[in-house]
PDB file of C-alpha atoms in Angstrom:
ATOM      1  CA  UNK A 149       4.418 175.922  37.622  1.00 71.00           C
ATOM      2  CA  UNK A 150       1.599 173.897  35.753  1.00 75.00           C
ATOM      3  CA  UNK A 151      -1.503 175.895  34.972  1.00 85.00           C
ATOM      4  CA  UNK A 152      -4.890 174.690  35.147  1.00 85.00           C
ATOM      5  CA  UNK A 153      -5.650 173.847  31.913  1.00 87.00           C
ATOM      6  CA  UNK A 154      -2.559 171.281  32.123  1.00 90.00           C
ATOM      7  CA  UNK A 155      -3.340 169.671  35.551  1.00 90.00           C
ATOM      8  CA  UNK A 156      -6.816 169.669  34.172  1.00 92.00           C
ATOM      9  CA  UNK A 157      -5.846 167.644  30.523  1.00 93.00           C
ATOM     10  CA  UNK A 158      -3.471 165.363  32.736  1.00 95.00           C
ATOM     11  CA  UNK A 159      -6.193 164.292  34.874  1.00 96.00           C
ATOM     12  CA  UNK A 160      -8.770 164.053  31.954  1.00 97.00           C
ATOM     13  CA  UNK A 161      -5.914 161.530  30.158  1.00 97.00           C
ATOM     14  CA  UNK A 162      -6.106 159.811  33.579  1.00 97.00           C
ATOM     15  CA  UNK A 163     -10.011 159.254  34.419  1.00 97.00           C
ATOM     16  CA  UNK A 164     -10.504 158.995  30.568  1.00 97.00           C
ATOM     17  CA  UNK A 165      -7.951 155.992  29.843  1.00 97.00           C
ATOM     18  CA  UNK A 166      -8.109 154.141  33.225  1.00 96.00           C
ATOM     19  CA  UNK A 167     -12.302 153.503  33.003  1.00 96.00           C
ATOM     20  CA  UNK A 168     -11.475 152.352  29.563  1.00 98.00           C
ATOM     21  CA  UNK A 169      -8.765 149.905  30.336  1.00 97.00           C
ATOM     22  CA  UNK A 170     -10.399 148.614  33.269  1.00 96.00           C
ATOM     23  CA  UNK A 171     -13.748 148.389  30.936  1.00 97.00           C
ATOM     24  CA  UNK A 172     -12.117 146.506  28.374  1.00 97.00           C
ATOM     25  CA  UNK A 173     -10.423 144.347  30.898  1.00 97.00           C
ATOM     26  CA  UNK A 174     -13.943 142.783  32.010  1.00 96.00           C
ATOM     27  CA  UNK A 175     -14.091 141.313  29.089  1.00 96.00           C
ATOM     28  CA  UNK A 176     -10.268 139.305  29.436  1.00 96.00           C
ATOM     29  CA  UNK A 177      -9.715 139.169  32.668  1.00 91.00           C
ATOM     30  CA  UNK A 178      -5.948 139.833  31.943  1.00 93.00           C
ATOM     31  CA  UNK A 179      -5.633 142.318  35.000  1.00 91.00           C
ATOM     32  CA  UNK A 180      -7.442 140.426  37.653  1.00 89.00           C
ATOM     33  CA  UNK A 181     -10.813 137.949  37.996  1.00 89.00           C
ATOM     34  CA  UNK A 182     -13.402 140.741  38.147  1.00 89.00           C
ATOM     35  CA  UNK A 183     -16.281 138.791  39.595  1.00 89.00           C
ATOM     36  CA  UNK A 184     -13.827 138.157  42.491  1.00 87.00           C
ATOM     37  CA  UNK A 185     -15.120 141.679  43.417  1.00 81.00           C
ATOM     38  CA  UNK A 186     -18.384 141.001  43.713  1.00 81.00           C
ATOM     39  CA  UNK A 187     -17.429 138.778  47.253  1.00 75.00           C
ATOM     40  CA  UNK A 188     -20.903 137.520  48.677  1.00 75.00           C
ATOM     41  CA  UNK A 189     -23.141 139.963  46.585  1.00 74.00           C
ATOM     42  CA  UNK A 190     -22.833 137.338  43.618  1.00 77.00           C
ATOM     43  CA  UNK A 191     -26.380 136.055  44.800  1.00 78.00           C
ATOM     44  CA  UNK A 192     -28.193 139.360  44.748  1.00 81.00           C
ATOM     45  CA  UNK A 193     -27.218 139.698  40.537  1.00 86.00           C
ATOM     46  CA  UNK A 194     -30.275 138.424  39.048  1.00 89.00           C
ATOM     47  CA  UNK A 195     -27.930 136.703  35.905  1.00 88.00           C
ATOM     48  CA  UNK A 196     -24.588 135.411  35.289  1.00 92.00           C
ATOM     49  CA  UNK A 197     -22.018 137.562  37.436  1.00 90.00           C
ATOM     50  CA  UNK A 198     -19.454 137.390  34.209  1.00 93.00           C
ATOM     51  CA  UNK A 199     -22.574 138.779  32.348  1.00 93.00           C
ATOM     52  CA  UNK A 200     -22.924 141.389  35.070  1.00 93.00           C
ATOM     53  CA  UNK A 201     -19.067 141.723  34.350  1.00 93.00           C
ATOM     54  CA  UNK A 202     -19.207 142.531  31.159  1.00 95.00           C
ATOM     55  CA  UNK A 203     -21.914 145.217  31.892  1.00 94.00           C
ATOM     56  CA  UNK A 204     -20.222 146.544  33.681  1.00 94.00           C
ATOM     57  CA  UNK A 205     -17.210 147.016  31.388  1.00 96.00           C
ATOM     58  CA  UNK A 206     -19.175 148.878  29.191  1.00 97.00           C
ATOM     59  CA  UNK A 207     -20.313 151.126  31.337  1.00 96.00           C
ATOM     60  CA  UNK A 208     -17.144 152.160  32.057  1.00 96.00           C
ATOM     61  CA  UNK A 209     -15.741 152.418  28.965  1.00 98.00           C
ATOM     62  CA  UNK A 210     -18.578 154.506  28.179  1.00 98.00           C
ATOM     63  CA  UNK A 211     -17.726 157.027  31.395  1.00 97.00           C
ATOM     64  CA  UNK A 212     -14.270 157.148  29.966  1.00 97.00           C
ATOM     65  CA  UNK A 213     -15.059 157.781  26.924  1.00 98.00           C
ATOM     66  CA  UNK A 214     -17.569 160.569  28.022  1.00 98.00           C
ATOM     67  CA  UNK A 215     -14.397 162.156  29.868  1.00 98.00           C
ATOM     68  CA  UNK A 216     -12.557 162.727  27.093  1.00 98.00           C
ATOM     69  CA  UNK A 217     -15.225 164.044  24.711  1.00 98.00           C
ATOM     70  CA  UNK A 218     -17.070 165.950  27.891  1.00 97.00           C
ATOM     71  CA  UNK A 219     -15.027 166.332  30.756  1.00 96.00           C
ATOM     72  CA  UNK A 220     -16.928 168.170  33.481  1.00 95.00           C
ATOM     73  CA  UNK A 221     -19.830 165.566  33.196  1.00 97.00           C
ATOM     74  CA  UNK A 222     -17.584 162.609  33.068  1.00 97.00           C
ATOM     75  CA  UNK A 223     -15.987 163.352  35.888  1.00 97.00           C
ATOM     76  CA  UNK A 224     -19.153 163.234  37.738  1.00 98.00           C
ATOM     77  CA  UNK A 225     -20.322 160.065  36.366  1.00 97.00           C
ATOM     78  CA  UNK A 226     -16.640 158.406  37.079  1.00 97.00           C
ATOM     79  CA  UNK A 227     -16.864 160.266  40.491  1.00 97.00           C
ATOM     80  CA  UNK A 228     -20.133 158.633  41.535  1.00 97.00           C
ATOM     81  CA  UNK A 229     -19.543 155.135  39.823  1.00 95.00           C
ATOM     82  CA  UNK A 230     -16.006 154.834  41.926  1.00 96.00           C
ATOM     83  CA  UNK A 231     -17.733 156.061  45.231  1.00 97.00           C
ATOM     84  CA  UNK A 232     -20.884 153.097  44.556  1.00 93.00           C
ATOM     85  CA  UNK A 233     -17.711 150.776  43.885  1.00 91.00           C
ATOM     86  CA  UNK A 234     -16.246 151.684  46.748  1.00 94.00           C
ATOM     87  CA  UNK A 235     -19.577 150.922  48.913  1.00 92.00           C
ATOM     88  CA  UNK A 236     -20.523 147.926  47.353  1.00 86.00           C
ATOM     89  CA  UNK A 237     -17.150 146.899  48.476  1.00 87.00           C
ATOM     90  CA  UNK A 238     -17.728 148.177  51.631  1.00 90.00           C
ATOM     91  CA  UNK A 239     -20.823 146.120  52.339  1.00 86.00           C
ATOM     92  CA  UNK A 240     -19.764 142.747  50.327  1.00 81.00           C
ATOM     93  CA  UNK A 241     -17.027 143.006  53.615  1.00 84.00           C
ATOM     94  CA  UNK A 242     -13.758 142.492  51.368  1.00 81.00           C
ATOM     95  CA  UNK A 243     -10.993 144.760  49.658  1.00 88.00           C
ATOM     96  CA  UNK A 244     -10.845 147.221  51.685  1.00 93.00           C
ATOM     97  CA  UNK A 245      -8.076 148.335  50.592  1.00 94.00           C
ATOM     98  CA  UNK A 246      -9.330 148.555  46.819  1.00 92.00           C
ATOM     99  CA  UNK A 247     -12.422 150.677  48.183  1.00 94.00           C
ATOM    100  CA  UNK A 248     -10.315 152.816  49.544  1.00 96.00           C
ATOM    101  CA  UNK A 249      -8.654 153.609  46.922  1.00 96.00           C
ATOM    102  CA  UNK A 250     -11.098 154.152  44.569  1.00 96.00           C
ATOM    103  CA  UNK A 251     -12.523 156.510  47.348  1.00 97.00           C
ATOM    104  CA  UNK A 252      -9.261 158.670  46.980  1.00 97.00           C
ATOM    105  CA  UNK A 253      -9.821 158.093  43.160  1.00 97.00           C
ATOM    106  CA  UNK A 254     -13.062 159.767  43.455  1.00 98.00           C
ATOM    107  CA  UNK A 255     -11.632 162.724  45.063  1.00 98.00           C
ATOM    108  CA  UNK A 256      -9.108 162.970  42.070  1.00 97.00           C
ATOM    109  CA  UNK A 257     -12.114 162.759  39.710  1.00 97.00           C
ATOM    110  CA  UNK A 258     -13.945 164.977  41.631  1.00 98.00           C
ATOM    111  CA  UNK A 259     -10.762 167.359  41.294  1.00 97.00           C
ATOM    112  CA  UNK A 260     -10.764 167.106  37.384  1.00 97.00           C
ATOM    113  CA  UNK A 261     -14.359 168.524  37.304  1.00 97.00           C
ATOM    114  CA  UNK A 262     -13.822 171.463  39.532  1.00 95.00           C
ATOM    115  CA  UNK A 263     -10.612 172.320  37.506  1.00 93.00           C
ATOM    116  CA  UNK A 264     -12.519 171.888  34.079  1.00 94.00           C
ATOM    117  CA  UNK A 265     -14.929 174.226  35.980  1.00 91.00           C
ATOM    118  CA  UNK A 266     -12.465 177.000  36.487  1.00 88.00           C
ATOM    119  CA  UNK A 267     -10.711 176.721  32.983  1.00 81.00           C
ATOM    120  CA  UNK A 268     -13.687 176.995  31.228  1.00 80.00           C
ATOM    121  CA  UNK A 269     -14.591 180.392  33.575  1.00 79.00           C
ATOM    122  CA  UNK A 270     -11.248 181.338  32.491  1.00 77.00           C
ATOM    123  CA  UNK A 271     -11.746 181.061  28.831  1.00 69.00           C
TER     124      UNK A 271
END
């Protein structure tokens, strides 16, 4: 049976690597065309949307990194960044699908900082 402390580090790995990748990958576009995402909300950015991109990018591979090193807080700050995702989404009226999932991804993140809660009670 895993213990805390493992389902913990696994999800840590997970919402610490994945914000990364995808962070890096605004900056190739090797995964997908990120300002695809942005639908009919292009027009409200105030600059370039591959600018905005690329913001964007490091912000997450900031949040990543801030998992690893701190993973209570991170988890907070990937939780909340995937649920605005998510709306933004919502409102630009495409990928549903995508804003669903990073809903349940949110929940996962959300899971990884009440686990890093209860193993740091533990300790």
């Amino acid at each position: 049976m895993a213990t805390i402390k493992q389902l913990q580090g696994t999800l840590k790995l997970t919402f610490g690597i994945v914000p990364i990748v995808a962070g890096l990958d605004k900056f190739t576009n090797l995964l997908t065309h990120w300002v695809d995402y942005l639908g009919n909300n292009k027009g409200m950015i105030p600059f370039d949307p591959l600018v905005f991109m690329k913001i964007v990018g490091i912000i997450e591979i900031v949040a990543g990194i801030i998992v690893l090193v701190r993973p209570l807080i991170g988890a907070y700050i990937v939780m909340i960044w995937l649920i605005c995702i998510a709306l933004e989404l919502l409102v630009g009226g495409n990928y549903f699908d995508v804003a669903v999932r990073d809903l349940v991804m949110a929940v996962g993140a959300f899971t990884l900082a009440q686990l890093t809660r209860m193993e740091t009670a533990q300790s």
